[in-house]
mmCIF file with all atom_site columns, C-alpha atoms in Angstrom:
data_model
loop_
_atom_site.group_PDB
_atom_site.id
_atom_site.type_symbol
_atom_site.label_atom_id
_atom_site.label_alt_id
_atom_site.label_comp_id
_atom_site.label_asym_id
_atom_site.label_entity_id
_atom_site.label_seq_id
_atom_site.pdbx_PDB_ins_code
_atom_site.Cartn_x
_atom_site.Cartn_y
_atom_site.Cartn_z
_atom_site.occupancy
_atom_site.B_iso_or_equiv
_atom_site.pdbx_formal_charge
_atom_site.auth_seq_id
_atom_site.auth_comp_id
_atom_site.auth_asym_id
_atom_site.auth_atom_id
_atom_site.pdbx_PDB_model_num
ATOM 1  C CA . UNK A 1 1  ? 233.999 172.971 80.578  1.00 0.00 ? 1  UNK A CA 1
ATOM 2  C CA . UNK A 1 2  ? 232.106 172.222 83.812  1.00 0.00 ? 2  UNK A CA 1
ATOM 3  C CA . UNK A 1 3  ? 235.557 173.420 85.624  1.00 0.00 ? 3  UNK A CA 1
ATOM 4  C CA . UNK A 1 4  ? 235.814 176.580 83.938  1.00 0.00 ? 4  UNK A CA 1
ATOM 5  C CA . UNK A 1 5  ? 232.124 177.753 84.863  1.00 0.00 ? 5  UNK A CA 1
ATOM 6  C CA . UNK A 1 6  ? 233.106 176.628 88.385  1.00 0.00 ? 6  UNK A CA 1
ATOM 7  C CA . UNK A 1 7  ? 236.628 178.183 88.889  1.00 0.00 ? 7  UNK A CA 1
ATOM 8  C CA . UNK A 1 8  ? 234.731 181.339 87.288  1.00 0.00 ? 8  UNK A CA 1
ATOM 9  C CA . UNK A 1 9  ? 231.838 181.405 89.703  1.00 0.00 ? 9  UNK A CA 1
ATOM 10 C CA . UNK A 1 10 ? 234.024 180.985 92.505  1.00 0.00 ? 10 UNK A CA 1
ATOM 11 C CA . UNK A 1 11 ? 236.503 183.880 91.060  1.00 0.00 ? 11 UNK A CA 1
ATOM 12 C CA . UNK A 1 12 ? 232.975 186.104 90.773  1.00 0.00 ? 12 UNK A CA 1
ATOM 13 C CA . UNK A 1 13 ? 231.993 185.357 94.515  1.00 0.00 ? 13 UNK A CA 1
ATOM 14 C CA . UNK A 1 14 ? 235.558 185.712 96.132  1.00 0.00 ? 14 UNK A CA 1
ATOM 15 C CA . UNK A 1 15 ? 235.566 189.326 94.246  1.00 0.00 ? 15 UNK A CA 1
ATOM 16 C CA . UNK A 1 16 ? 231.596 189.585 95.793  1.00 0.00 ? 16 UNK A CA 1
ATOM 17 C CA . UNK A 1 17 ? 232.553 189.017 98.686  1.00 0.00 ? 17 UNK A CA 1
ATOM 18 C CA . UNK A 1 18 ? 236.175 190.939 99.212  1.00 0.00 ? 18 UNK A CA 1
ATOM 19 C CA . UNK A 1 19 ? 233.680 194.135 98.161  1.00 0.00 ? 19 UNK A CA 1
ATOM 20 C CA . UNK A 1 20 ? 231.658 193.431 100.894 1.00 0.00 ? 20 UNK A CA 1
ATOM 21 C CA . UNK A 1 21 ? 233.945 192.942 103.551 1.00 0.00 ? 21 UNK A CA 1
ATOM 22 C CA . UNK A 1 22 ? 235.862 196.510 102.759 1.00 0.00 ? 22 UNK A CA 1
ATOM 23 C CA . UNK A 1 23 ? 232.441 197.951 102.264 1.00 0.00 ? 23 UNK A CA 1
ATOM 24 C CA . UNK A 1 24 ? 231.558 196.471 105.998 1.00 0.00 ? 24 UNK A CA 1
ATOM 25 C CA . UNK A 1 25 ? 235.341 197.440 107.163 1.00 0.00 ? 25 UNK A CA 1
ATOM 26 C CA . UNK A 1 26 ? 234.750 200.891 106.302 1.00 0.00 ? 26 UNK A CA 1
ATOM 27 C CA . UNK A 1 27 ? 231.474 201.139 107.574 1.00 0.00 ? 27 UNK A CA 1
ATOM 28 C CA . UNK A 1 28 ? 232.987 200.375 111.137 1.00 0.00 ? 28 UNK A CA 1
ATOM 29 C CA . UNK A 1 29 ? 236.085 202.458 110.437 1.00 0.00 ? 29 UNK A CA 1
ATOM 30 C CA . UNK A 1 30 ? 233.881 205.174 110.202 1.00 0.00 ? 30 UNK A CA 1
ATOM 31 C CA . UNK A 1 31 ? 231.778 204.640 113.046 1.00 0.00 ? 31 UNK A CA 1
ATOM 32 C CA . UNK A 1 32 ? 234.405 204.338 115.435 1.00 0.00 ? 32 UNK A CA 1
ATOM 33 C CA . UNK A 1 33 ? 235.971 207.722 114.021 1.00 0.00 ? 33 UNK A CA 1
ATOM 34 C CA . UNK A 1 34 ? 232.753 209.224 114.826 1.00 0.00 ? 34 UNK A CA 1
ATOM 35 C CA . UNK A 1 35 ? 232.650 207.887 118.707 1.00 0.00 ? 35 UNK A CA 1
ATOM 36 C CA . UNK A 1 36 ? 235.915 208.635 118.914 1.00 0.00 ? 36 UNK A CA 1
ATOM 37 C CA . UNK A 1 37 ? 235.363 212.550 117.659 1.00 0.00 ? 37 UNK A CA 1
ATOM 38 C CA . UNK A 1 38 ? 232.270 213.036 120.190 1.00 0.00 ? 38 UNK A CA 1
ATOM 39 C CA . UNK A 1 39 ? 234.296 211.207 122.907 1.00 0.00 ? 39 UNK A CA 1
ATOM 40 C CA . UNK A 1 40 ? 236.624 213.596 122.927 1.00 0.00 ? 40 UNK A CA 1
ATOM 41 C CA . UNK A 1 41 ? 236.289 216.282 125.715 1.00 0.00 ? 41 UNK A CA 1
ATOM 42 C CA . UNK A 1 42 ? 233.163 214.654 126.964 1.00 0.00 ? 42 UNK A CA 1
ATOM 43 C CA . UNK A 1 43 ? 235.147 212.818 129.753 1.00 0.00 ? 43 UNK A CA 1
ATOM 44 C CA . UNK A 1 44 ? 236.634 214.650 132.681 1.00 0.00 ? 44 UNK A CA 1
ATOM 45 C CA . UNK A 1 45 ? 240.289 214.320 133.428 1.00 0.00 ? 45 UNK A CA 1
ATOM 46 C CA . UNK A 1 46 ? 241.027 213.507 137.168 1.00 0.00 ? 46 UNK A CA 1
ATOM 47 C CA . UNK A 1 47 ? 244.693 214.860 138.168 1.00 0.00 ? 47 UNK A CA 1
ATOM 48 C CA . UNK A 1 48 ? 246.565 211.978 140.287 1.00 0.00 ? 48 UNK A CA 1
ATOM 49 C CA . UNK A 1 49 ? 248.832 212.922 143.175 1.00 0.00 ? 49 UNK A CA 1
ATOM 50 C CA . UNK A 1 50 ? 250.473 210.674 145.165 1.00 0.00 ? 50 UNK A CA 1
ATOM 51 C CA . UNK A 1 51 ? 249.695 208.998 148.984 1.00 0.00 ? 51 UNK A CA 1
ATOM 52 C CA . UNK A 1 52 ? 252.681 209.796 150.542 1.00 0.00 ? 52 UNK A CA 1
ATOM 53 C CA . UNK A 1 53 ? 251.939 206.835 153.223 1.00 0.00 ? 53 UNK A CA 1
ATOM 54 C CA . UNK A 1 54 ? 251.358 204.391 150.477 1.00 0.00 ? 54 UNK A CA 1
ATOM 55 C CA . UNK A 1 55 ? 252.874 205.610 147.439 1.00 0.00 ? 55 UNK A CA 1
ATOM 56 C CA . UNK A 1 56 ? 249.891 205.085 145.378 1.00 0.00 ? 56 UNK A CA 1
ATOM 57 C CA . UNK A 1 57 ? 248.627 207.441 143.328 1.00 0.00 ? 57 UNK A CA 1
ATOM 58 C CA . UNK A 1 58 ? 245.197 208.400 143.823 1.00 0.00 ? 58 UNK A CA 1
ATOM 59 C CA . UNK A 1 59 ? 242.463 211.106 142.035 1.00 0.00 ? 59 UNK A CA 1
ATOM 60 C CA . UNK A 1 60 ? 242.724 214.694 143.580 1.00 0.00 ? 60 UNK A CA 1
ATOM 61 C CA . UNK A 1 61 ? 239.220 215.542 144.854 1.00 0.00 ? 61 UNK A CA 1
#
């Protein structure tokens, strides 16, 4: 009997604790959609051209 109130405490904690790991999962998830959505546009995009004594490409002032 003692086995049976332990394999069904450990079934109630694995399911208390998969909840709280998607509950935590989409808690990031939907932070990081939310930086990336004001991140975009916010950072200026430098054109490259190339050093044509080096071949390197470098930002175009």
């Amino acid at each position: 009997m003692v086995n049976v109130i332990a394999a069904a405490g450990l079934a109630i904690g694995g399911y208390l604790l998969v909840r709280a790991v998607k509950r935590e999962m989409s808690r990031v998830e939907r932070r990081v959609s939310e930086a990336a959505k004001r991140a975009t546009g916010e950072l200026p995009v430098k054109k490259l051209e190339q050093d044509p004594e080096t071949g390197r490409y470098r930002p175009k002032d």
